[in-house]
């Protein structure tokens, strides 16, 4: 979506893109009595999450990576609805709004300080020049990755656990596809941070001379969103998705046979910690890829241009 980053932040976090998810949540009584439709929603949600994440992997425009990330997270919300966990979908929607708005506004601060440059290949080495912005982007990225005890961790990992606990073909399919998507999500989230702040500086000299930290009034809004990105999930988890909570009262209807929230508590422990390890593997790979320029060698050695083109052209 072409537009200023504050507009992108608002649209991707709170309004346009979340309307469809909210409509499904409010229409839960209709969907609960249409099991075939629920299965279709589950598959479409999981595939959306996966394909959008593959597009985000290779984009070079910082805003495009974050935009495809939104599409991918919407896939998570939709497949949470498909497995009859509408309240968890709403929980992820609320959590996602905070860290996605934070990512967009941090990206806006970076673009602003680099004279409107959006190509991440022309960033690099900004850690010491933009310490506040780098901290904000790191918080947003870690929350999106589902790093333990940040906001994204409480909803994203719960969606995967609930998918596995369904013990159906669609639920198991969504768990594994969601796990691969979590790996991709961590890869492109950390890739933004690495290329912008850690990698060697690639800016033009005249641009680098004018790099500056963002004004205080912009910093306040980032701080507020960072606070939500760290604490919101922990504070509101029991209220929104805790066992026995009546927060949404009769707004959401779930058939008793479709409610797997209790089962999710007792799935094998390995399936609960796999998303975290897949995220850490992605972070390690980003460091390895860019430290030793592995990505270009891989393209040349295995002729992966076809796959790269598939991802880059969405």
Coordinates of C-alpha atoms in Angstrom, one line a residue:
X1 CA 0.0 0.0 0.0
X2 CA 1.6 3.2 -1.2
X3 CA 1.2 5.8 1.6
X4 CA 2.9 7.5 4.5
X5 CA 4.0 5.2 7.3
X6 CA 1.6 6.5 9.9
X7 CA -1.3 5.8 7.5
X8 CA 0.2 2.3 6.8
X9 CA 0.5 1.7 10.6
X10 CA -3.2 2.6 11.2
X11 CA -4.5 0.6 8.2
X12 CA -2.4 -2.5 8.9
X13 CA -2.9 -2.5 12.6
X14 CA -6.5 -1.4 13.3
X15 CA -8.9 -0.8 10.4
X16 CA -9.0 -2.2 6.9
X17 CA -7.1 -5.5 7.1
X18 CA -8.7 -6.7 10.3
X19 CA -12.3 -6.1 9.2
X20 CA -12.6 -9.5 7.6
X21 CA -11.3 -11.3 10.6
X22 CA -13.7 -9.4 12.9
X23 CA -16.6 -10.2 10.6
X24 CA -15.9 -14.0 10.9
X25 CA -15.6 -13.7 14.7
X26 CA -19.0 -11.9 14.9
X27 CA -20.6 -14.5 12.6
X28 CA -19.3 -17.4 14.7
X29 CA -22.9 -18.9 15.2
X30 CA -23.3 -19.2 11.4
X31 CA -19.8 -20.8 10.9
X32 CA -20.1 -23.2 13.8
X33 CA -22.9 -25.0 12.0
X34 CA -21.0 -25.2 8.7
X35 CA -18.0 -27.6 9.5
X36 CA -17.0 -27.9 5.8
X37 CA -16.7 -24.1 5.5
X38 CA -14.7 -24.0 8.7
X39 CA -12.2 -26.5 7.2
X40 CA -11.9 -24.4 4.1
X41 CA -11.3 -21.3 6.2
X42 CA -8.6 -23.2 8.1
X43 CA -6.8 -24.3 4.9
X44 CA -7.0 -20.8 3.3
X45 CA -5.8 -19.1 6.4
X46 CA -2.8 -21.4 6.8
X47 CA -1.8 -21.1 3.1
X48 CA -2.2 -17.3 3.2
X49 CA 0.1 -17.2 6.2
X50 CA 2.7 -19.4 4.4
X51 CA 2.6 -17.7 1.0
X52 CA 2.7 -14.1 2.4
X53 CA 5.7 -15.1 4.6
X54 CA 7.6 -16.4 1.5
X55 CA 7.0 -13.1 -0.3
X56 CA 8.2 -11.2 2.8
X57 CA 11.5 -13.3 2.9
X58 CA 13.0 -11.7 -0.2
X59 CA 11.5 -8.2 -0.5
X60 CA 14.0 -5.3 -0.3
X61 CA 11.6 -2.4 0.4
X62 CA 11.4 -2.2 4.2
X63 CA 7.6 -1.3 4.1
X64 CA 6.8 -4.2 1.7
X65 CA 8.4 -6.7 4.1
X66 CA 6.2 -5.4 7.0
X67 CA 3.1 -5.3 4.7
X68 CA 3.5 -8.9 3.7
X69 CA 4.1 -9.7 7.3
X70 CA 0.6 -8.2 8.1
X71 CA -0.9 -10.5 5.4
X72 CA 0.9 -13.5 6.9
X73 CA -0.4 -12.7 10.5
X74 CA -3.9 -12.3 9.1
X75 CA -3.6 -15.9 7.8
X76 CA -2.9 -16.9 11.5
X77 CA -6.0 -15.0 12.6
X78 CA -8.2 -16.6 9.9
X79 CA -7.0 -20.2 10.6
X80 CA -7.6 -19.6 14.4
X81 CA -11.2 -18.8 13.4
X82 CA -11.2 -22.0 11.2
X83 CA -10.4 -24.2 14.2
X84 CA -13.2 -22.5 16.2
X85 CA -11.0 -20.4 18.4
X86 CA -12.5 -17.0 17.6
X87 CA -11.5 -15.4 21.0
X88 CA -7.8 -16.4 20.3
X89 CA -8.1 -14.8 16.9
X90 CA -9.3 -11.6 18.4
X91 CA -6.6 -11.7 21.0
X92 CA -3.9 -12.1 18.2
X93 CA -5.6 -9.2 16.3
X94 CA -5.3 -6.9 19.3
X95 CA -1.7 -7.9 20.1
X96 CA -0.7 -7.7 16.4
X97 CA -2.0 -4.1 16.2
X98 CA 0.6 -2.9 18.7
X99 CA 3.8 -4.5 17.4
X100 CA 2.8 -4.0 13.7
X101 CA 2.1 -0.3 14.2
X102 CA 5.4 -0.1 16.1
X103 CA 7.3 -1.7 13.2
X104 CA 5.7 0.6 10.6
X105 CA 6.4 3.8 12.6
X106 CA 10.0 2.6 13.3
X107 CA 10.4 2.0 9.6
X108 CA 9.0 5.5 9.0
X109 CA 11.6 6.9 11.4
X110 CA 14.4 5.1 9.5
X111 CA 13.1 6.2 6.1
X112 CA 12.8 9.8 7.4
X113 CA 16.4 9.8 8.7
X114 CA 17.8 8.4 5.5
X115 CA 16.2 11.0 3.2
X116 CA 13.3 8.9 2.1
X117 CA 15.3 5.8 1.2
X118 CA 13.2 2.6 1.5
X119 CA 15.6 0.0 0.0
X120 CA 17.1 -2.0 2.9
X121 CA 20.2 -2.8 0.7
X122 CA 21.1 0.9 1.1
X123 CA 20.8 0.9 4.9
X124 CA 23.3 -0.8 7.2
X125 CA 25.4 0.2 10.2
X126 CA 22.8 2.5 11.8
X127 CA 23.0 1.0 15.4
X128 CA 25.1 3.8 16.8
X129 CA 23.5 6.6 14.8
X130 CA 19.9 5.6 15.6
X131 CA 20.0 3.9 19.1
X132 CA 16.4 4.7 20.1
X133 CA 14.9 3.7 16.7
X134 CA 17.0 0.5 16.7
X135 CA 15.6 -0.4 20.1
X136 CA 12.0 0.2 19.1
X137 CA 12.4 -1.9 15.9
X138 CA 14.1 -4.7 17.8
X139 CA 11.1 -4.8 20.3
X140 CA 8.6 -4.9 17.4
X141 CA 10.6 -7.6 15.6
X142 CA 11.0 -9.8 18.7
X143 CA 7.3 -9.5 19.5
X144 CA 6.4 -10.4 15.9
X145 CA 8.7 -13.4 16.1
X146 CA 6.9 -14.6 19.2
X147 CA 9.9 -14.2 21.5
X148 CA 9.0 -15.6 25.0
X149 CA 7.1 -13.2 27.3
X150 CA 6.6 -10.5 24.7
X151 CA 3.1 -9.8 23.4
X152 CA 3.2 -11.8 20.2
X153 CA 4.4 -14.9 22.1
X154 CA 1.1 -15.3 24.0
X155 CA -1.2 -15.3 21.0
X156 CA 0.9 -16.8 18.2
X157 CA 2.1 -19.8 20.1
X158 CA -1.3 -20.4 21.5
X159 CA -2.8 -20.5 18.0
X160 CA -0.3 -23.2 17.0
X161 CA -0.9 -25.2 20.2
X162 CA -4.7 -25.1 19.6
X163 CA -4.3 -26.2 16.0
X164 CA -2.3 -29.3 17.1
X165 CA -4.7 -30.1 19.9
X166 CA -7.6 -30.5 17.4
X167 CA -6.1 -33.9 16.3
X168 CA -7.7 -33.5 12.8
X169 CA -6.1 -33.4 9.4
X170 CA -6.8 -29.7 9.0
X171 CA -5.5 -28.9 12.5
X172 CA -2.3 -30.9 12.1
X173 CA -1.7 -29.4 8.6
X174 CA -2.1 -25.9 10.0
X175 CA 0.2 -26.6 12.9
X176 CA 3.1 -27.7 10.7
X177 CA 2.5 -25.0 8.1
X178 CA 2.2 -22.4 10.9
X179 CA 5.5 -23.7 12.3
X180 CA 7.2 -23.2 8.9
X181 CA 5.6 -19.8 8.7
X182 CA 6.9 -18.9 12.2
X183 CA 10.4 -19.8 10.9
X184 CA 10.0 -17.5 7.9
X185 CA 8.5 -14.7 10.1
X186 CA 11.5 -14.8 12.3
X187 CA 13.8 -14.8 9.3
X188 CA 12.4 -11.7 7.7
X189 CA 11.8 -9.9 11.0
X190 CA 15.5 -10.3 12.0
X191 CA 16.6 -9.7 8.4
X192 CA 15.1 -6.1 8.6
X193 CA 17.0 -5.5 11.9
X194 CA 20.2 -7.0 10.6
X195 CA 20.3 -5.2 7.3
X196 CA 19.4 -1.9 8.8
X197 CA 21.4 -1.8 12.0
X198 CA 24.1 -4.5 12.1
X199 CA 25.3 -5.1 8.5
X200 CA 28.0 -2.9 7.0
X201 CA 26.9 0.6 6.1
X202 CA 25.7 0.9 2.5
X203 CA 24.3 4.5 2.4
X204 CA 25.6 7.2 0.1
X205 CA 27.9 9.6 1.9
X206 CA 25.6 12.7 1.4
X207 CA 22.7 10.7 3.0
X208 CA 24.9 9.3 5.8
X209 CA 26.0 12.8 6.8
X210 CA 22.3 13.8 7.5
X211 CA 21.2 10.7 9.5
X212 CA 19.5 11.9 12.7
X213 CA 17.4 10.4 15.5
X214 CA 13.6 11.1 15.4
X215 CA 12.0 14.1 17.2
X216 CA 10.7 13.7 20.7
X217 CA 7.0 13.9 19.7
X218 CA 7.4 11.0 17.3
X219 CA 9.4 9.1 19.9
X220 CA 6.5 9.3 22.5
X221 CA 4.1 7.4 20.2
X222 CA 6.8 4.7 19.5
X223 CA 7.3 4.3 23.3
X224 CA 3.6 3.9 23.9
X225 CA 3.4 1.1 21.2
X226 CA 6.6 -0.5 22.5
X227 CA 5.0 -0.7 26.0
X228 CA 2.0 -2.5 24.5
X229 CA 4.3 -4.8 22.4
X230 CA 6.0 -5.9 25.6
X231 CA 3.3 -6.1 28.2
X232 CA -0.2 -6.3 26.6
X233 CA -0.1 -10.1 25.9
X234 CA 0.9 -10.9 29.5
X235 CA -1.7 -8.5 31.0
X236 CA -4.7 -9.5 28.9
X237 CA -4.1 -13.2 28.3
X238 CA -6.3 -14.5 31.2
X239 CA -8.9 -11.8 30.5
X240 CA -9.3 -12.7 26.8
X241 CA -8.4 -16.3 26.4
X242 CA -8.1 -17.8 29.9
X243 CA -10.0 -21.0 30.6
X244 CA -13.5 -20.0 31.8
X245 CA -13.3 -16.3 31.1
X246 CA -16.6 -14.6 30.2
X247 CA -15.0 -11.5 28.7
X248 CA -16.9 -11.8 25.4
X249 CA -20.0 -13.2 27.0
X250 CA -22.5 -14.3 24.3
X251 CA -20.8 -12.5 21.4
X252 CA -18.9 -15.6 20.3
X253 CA -20.5 -19.0 20.0
X254 CA -18.5 -22.2 20.0
X255 CA -20.0 -25.7 19.8
X256 CA -18.9 -27.8 22.8
X257 CA -17.3 -30.4 20.5
X258 CA -15.3 -27.8 18.7
X259 CA -13.8 -26.3 21.8
X260 CA -10.2 -27.6 22.1
X261 CA -8.8 -25.0 24.5
X262 CA -8.6 -27.5 27.4
X263 CA -6.9 -30.1 25.2
X264 CA -4.2 -27.6 24.3
X265 CA -2.9 -27.6 27.9
X266 CA -2.0 -31.3 27.6
X267 CA -0.3 -31.7 24.2
X268 CA 3.2 -33.1 24.2
X269 CA 5.7 -30.4 25.5
X270 CA 7.9 -30.6 22.4
X271 CA 5.1 -29.2 20.2
X272 CA 4.9 -26.1 22.5
X273 CA 8.6 -25.2 22.3
X274 CA 9.1 -26.0 18.6
X275 CA 8.0 -22.5 17.5
X276 CA 10.7 -20.9 19.8
X277 CA 13.5 -23.2 18.4
X278 CA 12.4 -22.6 14.8
X279 CA 12.6 -18.8 15.5
X280 CA 16.1 -19.1 17.0
X281 CA 17.2 -21.2 14.0
X282 CA 16.0 -18.4 11.7
X283 CA 17.9 -15.7 13.6
X284 CA 21.1 -17.9 13.4
X285 CA 20.6 -18.4 9.7
X286 CA 20.2 -14.7 9.0
X287 CA 23.6 -14.0 10.8
X288 CA 25.2 -16.8 8.9
X289 CA 23.8 -15.9 5.5
X290 CA 24.8 -12.2 5.6
X291 CA 28.1 -12.7 7.4
X292 CA 29.4 -15.0 4.7
X293 CA 27.2 -13.9 1.7
X294 CA 25.8 -17.4 1.6
X295 CA 22.6 -16.4 -0.2
X296 CA 24.3 -15.5 -3.5
X297 CA 26.5 -18.6 -3.4
X298 CA 23.3 -20.7 -2.9
X299 CA 21.6 -19.1 -5.9
X300 CA 24.7 -19.7 -8.1
X301 CA 25.4 -23.3 -6.9
X302 CA 21.9 -24.7 -7.0
X303 CA 20.4 -22.3 -9.7
X304 CA 17.6 -21.2 -7.3
X305 CA 16.6 -18.2 -9.5
X306 CA 13.2 -19.8 -10.3
X307 CA 12.3 -20.1 -6.6
X308 CA 13.7 -16.6 -6.0
X309 CA 11.6 -15.1 -8.8
X310 CA 8.5 -16.9 -7.5
X311 CA 9.0 -15.2 -4.1
X312 CA 10.2 -11.8 -5.3
X313 CA 7.3 -11.4 -7.8
X314 CA 4.8 -12.7 -5.1

